């Protein structure tokens, strides 16, 4: 979602981004408080690569790059995109949200992720019951009709994110699980 919001503001998968240590104070609650030091090692043998493409940053789950990209896109823009995509849960209003610090129910997150393979469109939220009828077949309660699809992002942005996520599986952090 961070990358989708940034792509909507003009960043491209081939745009160069910074992969370097990020001061913890810029990420944690309050923005300028917290324990000093770098934030967000990606793995045990973490190394920074300097300038890399946004595609590489997403595929390799580069935390510092994601926070920088999210900050550039704007916390409000990223949060708005996530909500329009189907997440109703209130997100934490801090840059750490760019790396998943807000708890989101799985059903909301799964619904929101549908915008990527669906070319930017999200289906209406699912519900268990359509209606309740009494013993004579009279409708006692009926679910409100929801708009069947909501356009969340442009199809080309959905494609760009999906393409980068595919790279994450084939050559990035998801490679071992994919094989």
PDB file of C-alpha atoms in Angstrom:
ATOM      1  CA  UNK A   1       0.000   0.000   0.000  1.00  0.00           C
ATOM      2  CA  UNK A   2       2.931   2.310   0.712  1.00  0.00           C
ATOM      3  CA  UNK A   3       4.322   1.702  -2.756  1.00  0.00           C
ATOM      4  CA  UNK A   4       0.902   2.036  -4.412  1.00  0.00           C
ATOM      5  CA  UNK A   5       0.396   5.434  -2.760  1.00  0.00           C
ATOM      6  CA  UNK A   6       3.885   6.497  -3.872  1.00  0.00           C
ATOM      7  CA  UNK A   7       3.338   5.234  -7.439  1.00  0.00           C
ATOM      8  CA  UNK A   8       0.103   7.258  -7.527  1.00  0.00           C
ATOM      9  CA  UNK A   9       2.156  10.362  -6.662  1.00  0.00           C
ATOM     10  CA  UNK A  10       4.661   9.819  -9.472  1.00  0.00           C
ATOM     11  CA  UNK A  11       7.227   7.333  -8.168  1.00  0.00           C
ATOM     12  CA  UNK A  12       7.944   4.452 -10.568  1.00  0.00           C
ATOM     13  CA  UNK A  13       9.276   0.945  -9.943  1.00  0.00           C
ATOM     14  CA  UNK A  14      12.494   2.067 -11.647  1.00  0.00           C
ATOM     15  CA  UNK A  15      12.862   5.213  -9.542  1.00  0.00           C
ATOM     16  CA  UNK A  16      15.948   5.276  -7.357  1.00  0.00           C
ATOM     17  CA  UNK A  17      15.386   5.248  -3.599  1.00  0.00           C
ATOM     18  CA  UNK A  18      17.747   5.312  -0.635  1.00  0.00           C
ATOM     19  CA  UNK A  19      18.502   2.074   1.198  1.00  0.00           C
ATOM     20  CA  UNK A  20      20.501   3.199   4.207  1.00  0.00           C
ATOM     21  CA  UNK A  21      20.189   3.264   7.975  1.00  0.00           C
ATOM     22  CA  UNK A  22      17.243   5.247   9.242  1.00  0.00           C
ATOM     23  CA  UNK A  23      17.310   7.067  12.565  1.00  0.00           C
ATOM     24  CA  UNK A  24      14.808   5.417  14.879  1.00  0.00           C
ATOM     25  CA  UNK A  25      13.516   8.800  16.032  1.00  0.00           C
ATOM     26  CA  UNK A  26      11.976   9.494  12.627  1.00  0.00           C
ATOM     27  CA  UNK A  27       9.861   6.348  12.790  1.00  0.00           C
ATOM     28  CA  UNK A  28       8.700   5.776  16.325  1.00  0.00           C
ATOM     29  CA  UNK A  29       5.785   7.298  18.175  1.00  0.00           C
ATOM     30  CA  UNK A  30       6.169  11.031  18.461  1.00  0.00           C
ATOM     31  CA  UNK A  31       8.438  11.305  15.446  1.00  0.00           C
ATOM     32  CA  UNK A  32      11.471  12.638  17.314  1.00  0.00           C
ATOM     33  CA  UNK A  33      11.541  10.476  20.435  1.00  0.00           C
ATOM     34  CA  UNK A  34      12.612   6.928  21.045  1.00  0.00           C
ATOM     35  CA  UNK A  35      15.789   4.944  21.303  1.00  0.00           C
ATOM     36  CA  UNK A  36      18.555   6.244  19.081  1.00  0.00           C
ATOM     37  CA  UNK A  37      20.068   4.082  16.416  1.00  0.00           C
ATOM     38  CA  UNK A  38      19.132   2.576  13.086  1.00  0.00           C
ATOM     39  CA  UNK A  39      15.685   1.154  12.627  1.00  0.00           C
ATOM     40  CA  UNK A  40      14.415  -1.879  10.842  1.00  0.00           C
ATOM     41  CA  UNK A  41      16.986  -4.538  10.038  1.00  0.00           C
ATOM     42  CA  UNK A  42      15.488  -6.726   7.349  1.00  0.00           C
ATOM     43  CA  UNK A  43      17.223  -9.942   8.391  1.00  0.00           C
ATOM     44  CA  UNK A  44      20.108 -11.364  10.399  1.00  0.00           C
ATOM     45  CA  UNK A  45      22.730 -10.542   7.740  1.00  0.00           C
ATOM     46  CA  UNK A  46      21.271  -7.114   7.076  1.00  0.00           C
ATOM     47  CA  UNK A  47      23.216  -4.910   4.725  1.00  0.00           C
ATOM     48  CA  UNK A  48      22.348  -1.631   3.150  1.00  0.00           C
ATOM     49  CA  UNK A  49      22.726  -1.256  -0.601  1.00  0.00           C
ATOM     50  CA  UNK A  50      22.649   2.527  -0.996  1.00  0.00           C
ATOM     51  CA  UNK A  51      20.669   3.743  -4.015  1.00  0.00           C
ATOM     52  CA  UNK A  52      18.388   0.995  -5.357  1.00  0.00           C
ATOM     53  CA  UNK A  53      15.206   0.959  -7.423  1.00  0.00           C
ATOM     54  CA  UNK A  54      11.814   1.073  -5.749  1.00  0.00           C
ATOM     55  CA  UNK A  55      11.187  -2.355  -7.329  1.00  0.00           C
ATOM     56  CA  UNK A  56      14.255  -3.792  -5.568  1.00  0.00           C
ATOM     57  CA  UNK A  57      13.307  -2.118  -2.289  1.00  0.00           C
ATOM     58  CA  UNK A  58       9.867  -3.734  -2.357  1.00  0.00           C
ATOM     59  CA  UNK A  59      11.131  -7.131  -3.527  1.00  0.00           C
ATOM     60  CA  UNK A  60      13.824  -7.189  -0.854  1.00  0.00           C
ATOM     61  CA  UNK A  61      11.584  -5.752   1.900  1.00  0.00           C
ATOM     62  CA  UNK A  62      13.876  -2.834   2.604  1.00  0.00           C
ATOM     63  CA  UNK A  63      12.388  -1.242   5.712  1.00  0.00           C
ATOM     64  CA  UNK A  64      14.269   2.038   5.593  1.00  0.00           C
ATOM     65  CA  UNK A  65      13.369   2.544   1.947  1.00  0.00           C
ATOM     66  CA  UNK A  66       9.715   1.772   2.638  1.00  0.00           C
ATOM     67  CA  UNK A  67       9.602   4.352   5.439  1.00  0.00           C
ATOM     68  CA  UNK A  68      11.261   6.963   3.231  1.00  0.00           C
ATOM     69  CA  UNK A  69       8.879   6.180   0.356  1.00  0.00           C
ATOM     70  CA  UNK A  70       5.875   6.244   2.680  1.00  0.00           C
ATOM     71  CA  UNK A  71       6.970   9.543   4.182  1.00  0.00           C
ATOM     72  CA  UNK A  72       7.324  10.987   0.692  1.00  0.00           C
ATOM     73  CA  UNK A  73       3.878   9.698  -0.309  1.00  0.00           C
ATOM     74  CA  UNK A  74       2.433  11.016   2.956  1.00  0.00           C
ATOM     75  CA  UNK A  75       1.032   9.165   5.940  1.00  0.00           C
ATOM     76  CA  UNK A  76      -2.459  10.526   5.261  1.00  0.00           C
ATOM     77  CA  UNK A  77      -2.348   9.382   1.614  1.00  0.00           C
ATOM     78  CA  UNK A  78      -1.182   5.884   2.545  1.00  0.00           C
ATOM     79  CA  UNK A  79      -3.786   5.588   5.315  1.00  0.00           C
ATOM     80  CA  UNK A  80      -6.556   6.839   3.012  1.00  0.00           C
ATOM     81  CA  UNK A  81      -5.603   4.295   0.341  1.00  0.00           C
ATOM     82  CA  UNK A  82      -5.642   1.486   2.898  1.00  0.00           C
ATOM     83  CA  UNK A  83      -9.095   2.518   4.128  1.00  0.00           C
ATOM     84  CA  UNK A  84     -10.569   2.843   0.625  1.00  0.00           C
ATOM     85  CA  UNK A  85      -9.092  -0.577  -0.142  1.00  0.00           C
ATOM     86  CA  UNK A  86     -11.233  -2.069   2.635  1.00  0.00           C
ATOM     87  CA  UNK A  87      -9.474  -1.711   5.991  1.00  0.00           C
ATOM     88  CA  UNK A  88     -11.892  -0.232   8.510  1.00  0.00           C
ATOM     89  CA  UNK A  89      -9.594  -0.538  11.524  1.00  0.00           C
ATOM     90  CA  UNK A  90      -8.015   2.711  12.675  1.00  0.00           C
ATOM     91  CA  UNK A  91      -4.309   2.793  11.827  1.00  0.00           C
ATOM     92  CA  UNK A  92      -1.612   4.221  14.073  1.00  0.00           C
ATOM     93  CA  UNK A  93      -0.742   7.747  12.879  1.00  0.00           C
ATOM     94  CA  UNK A  94       3.024   7.172  12.829  1.00  0.00           C
ATOM     95  CA  UNK A  95       5.571   6.239  10.142  1.00  0.00           C
ATOM     96  CA  UNK A  96       6.000   2.812  11.787  1.00  0.00           C
ATOM     97  CA  UNK A  97       2.636   2.008  10.173  1.00  0.00           C
ATOM     98  CA  UNK A  98       4.508   1.884   6.843  1.00  0.00           C
ATOM     99  CA  UNK A  99       6.102  -1.333   8.117  1.00  0.00           C
ATOM    100  CA  UNK A 100       2.961  -2.935   9.513  1.00  0.00           C
ATOM    101  CA  UNK A 101       2.850  -1.809  13.139  1.00  0.00           C
ATOM    102  CA  UNK A 102      -0.945  -1.397  13.131  1.00  0.00           C
ATOM    103  CA  UNK A 103      -3.008  -4.470  13.895  1.00  0.00           C
ATOM    104  CA  UNK A 104      -5.519  -5.237  11.138  1.00  0.00           C
ATOM    105  CA  UNK A 105      -7.977  -8.164  11.097  1.00  0.00           C
ATOM    106  CA  UNK A 106      -7.083 -10.729   8.451  1.00  0.00           C
ATOM    107  CA  UNK A 107     -10.443 -10.404   6.653  1.00  0.00           C
ATOM    108  CA  UNK A 108      -9.922  -6.642   6.192  1.00  0.00           C
ATOM    109  CA  UNK A 109      -6.347  -7.075   5.026  1.00  0.00           C
ATOM    110  CA  UNK A 110      -7.253  -9.842   2.572  1.00  0.00           C
ATOM    111  CA  UNK A 111     -10.058  -7.695   1.133  1.00  0.00           C
ATOM    112  CA  UNK A 112      -7.710  -4.723   0.779  1.00  0.00           C
ATOM    113  CA  UNK A 113      -5.061  -6.773  -1.045  1.00  0.00           C
ATOM    114  CA  UNK A 114      -7.595  -7.737  -3.712  1.00  0.00           C
ATOM    115  CA  UNK A 115      -7.012  -4.362  -5.368  1.00  0.00           C
ATOM    116  CA  UNK A 116      -3.681  -5.541  -6.761  1.00  0.00           C
ATOM    117  CA  UNK A 117      -4.695  -8.623  -8.780  1.00  0.00           C
ATOM    118  CA  UNK A 118      -8.081  -6.999  -9.616  1.00  0.00           C
ATOM    119  CA  UNK A 119      -6.516  -4.118 -11.563  1.00  0.00           C
ATOM    120  CA  UNK A 120      -7.236  -1.551  -8.866  1.00  0.00           C
ATOM    121  CA  UNK A 121     -10.807  -2.616  -8.050  1.00  0.00           C
ATOM    122  CA  UNK A 122     -12.044  -3.934  -4.708  1.00  0.00           C
ATOM    123  CA  UNK A 123     -15.177  -6.033  -4.366  1.00  0.00           C
ATOM    124  CA  UNK A 124     -17.812  -5.121  -1.813  1.00  0.00           C
ATOM    125  CA  UNK A 125     -17.003  -6.447   1.663  1.00  0.00           C
ATOM    126  CA  UNK A 126     -18.327  -9.976   2.076  1.00  0.00           C
ATOM    127  CA  UNK A 127     -21.101 -10.755   4.516  1.00  0.00           C
ATOM    128  CA  UNK A 128     -22.391 -14.028   5.884  1.00  0.00           C
ATOM    129  CA  UNK A 129     -26.128 -13.441   5.567  1.00  0.00           C
ATOM    130  CA  UNK A 130     -27.984 -11.915   2.643  1.00  0.00           C
ATOM    131  CA  UNK A 131     -31.366 -11.963   4.332  1.00  0.00           C
ATOM    132  CA  UNK A 132     -33.501 -13.555   7.032  1.00  0.00           C
ATOM    133  CA  UNK A 133     -36.988 -14.813   6.237  1.00  0.00           C
ATOM    134  CA  UNK A 134     -39.747 -15.896   8.592  1.00  0.00           C
ATOM    135  CA  UNK A 135     -41.511 -19.273   8.252  1.00  0.00           C
ATOM    136  CA  UNK A 136     -43.836 -17.826   5.605  1.00  0.00           C
ATOM    137  CA  UNK A 137     -40.994 -16.575   3.431  1.00  0.00           C
ATOM    138  CA  UNK A 138     -41.420 -12.920   4.376  1.00  0.00           C
ATOM    139  CA  UNK A 139     -38.158 -11.008   4.573  1.00  0.00           C
ATOM    140  CA  UNK A 140     -37.502  -9.966   8.172  1.00  0.00           C
ATOM    141  CA  UNK A 141     -34.061  -8.517   7.515  1.00  0.00           C
ATOM    142  CA  UNK A 142     -31.984  -7.972   4.394  1.00  0.00           C
ATOM    143  CA  UNK A 143     -28.382  -6.857   4.030  1.00  0.00           C
ATOM    144  CA  UNK A 144     -27.897  -3.425   2.559  1.00  0.00           C
ATOM    145  CA  UNK A 145     -26.986  -3.471  -1.077  1.00  0.00           C
ATOM    146  CA  UNK A 146     -23.354  -2.548  -1.391  1.00  0.00           C
ATOM    147  CA  UNK A 147     -21.650  -1.192  -4.436  1.00  0.00           C
ATOM    148  CA  UNK A 148     -20.346  -4.304  -6.171  1.00  0.00           C
ATOM    149  CA  UNK A 149     -16.923  -2.889  -6.977  1.00  0.00           C
ATOM    150  CA  UNK A 150     -15.010   0.168  -5.845  1.00  0.00           C
ATOM    151  CA  UNK A 151     -12.144   1.604  -7.885  1.00  0.00           C
ATOM    152  CA  UNK A 152      -9.316   2.178  -5.426  1.00  0.00           C
ATOM    153  CA  UNK A 153      -6.264   2.759  -7.629  1.00  0.00           C
ATOM    154  CA  UNK A 154      -5.580   3.025 -11.341  1.00  0.00           C
ATOM    155  CA  UNK A 155      -5.011  -0.295 -13.147  1.00  0.00           C
ATOM    156  CA  UNK A 156      -1.449   0.663 -14.065  1.00  0.00           C
ATOM    157  CA  UNK A 157      -0.557   1.234 -10.408  1.00  0.00           C
ATOM    158  CA  UNK A 158      -2.070  -2.138  -9.481  1.00  0.00           C
ATOM    159  CA  UNK A 159       0.038  -3.695 -12.231  1.00  0.00           C
ATOM    160  CA  UNK A 160       3.224  -2.000 -11.020  1.00  0.00           C
ATOM    161  CA  UNK A 161       2.728  -3.199  -7.438  1.00  0.00           C
ATOM    162  CA  UNK A 162       1.767  -6.719  -8.559  1.00  0.00           C
ATOM    163  CA  UNK A 163       4.849  -6.856 -10.768  1.00  0.00           C
ATOM    164  CA  UNK A 164       7.090  -5.816  -7.862  1.00  0.00           C
ATOM    165  CA  UNK A 165       5.428  -8.324  -5.530  1.00  0.00           C
ATOM    166  CA  UNK A 166       6.057 -11.040  -8.128  1.00  0.00           C
ATOM    167  CA  UNK A 167       9.738 -10.111  -7.974  1.00  0.00           C
ATOM    168  CA  UNK A 168       9.582 -10.518  -4.195  1.00  0.00           C
ATOM    169  CA  UNK A 169       8.550 -14.144  -4.776  1.00  0.00           C
ATOM    170  CA  UNK A 170      10.957 -14.958  -7.558  1.00  0.00           C
ATOM    171  CA  UNK A 171      14.093 -13.149  -6.389  1.00  0.00           C
ATOM    172  CA  UNK A 172      13.355 -11.297  -3.166  1.00  0.00           C
ATOM    173  CA  UNK A 173      12.406 -12.066   0.415  1.00  0.00           C
ATOM    174  CA  UNK A 174       9.713 -14.570  -0.563  1.00  0.00           C
ATOM    175  CA  UNK A 175      11.971 -16.666  -2.783  1.00  0.00           C
ATOM    176  CA  UNK A 176      12.537 -19.523  -0.326  1.00  0.00           C
ATOM    177  CA  UNK A 177       8.800 -19.883   0.336  1.00  0.00           C
ATOM    178  CA  UNK A 178       8.049 -19.747  -3.393  1.00  0.00           C
ATOM    179  CA  UNK A 179      10.536 -22.462  -4.330  1.00  0.00           C
TER     180      UNK A 179
END
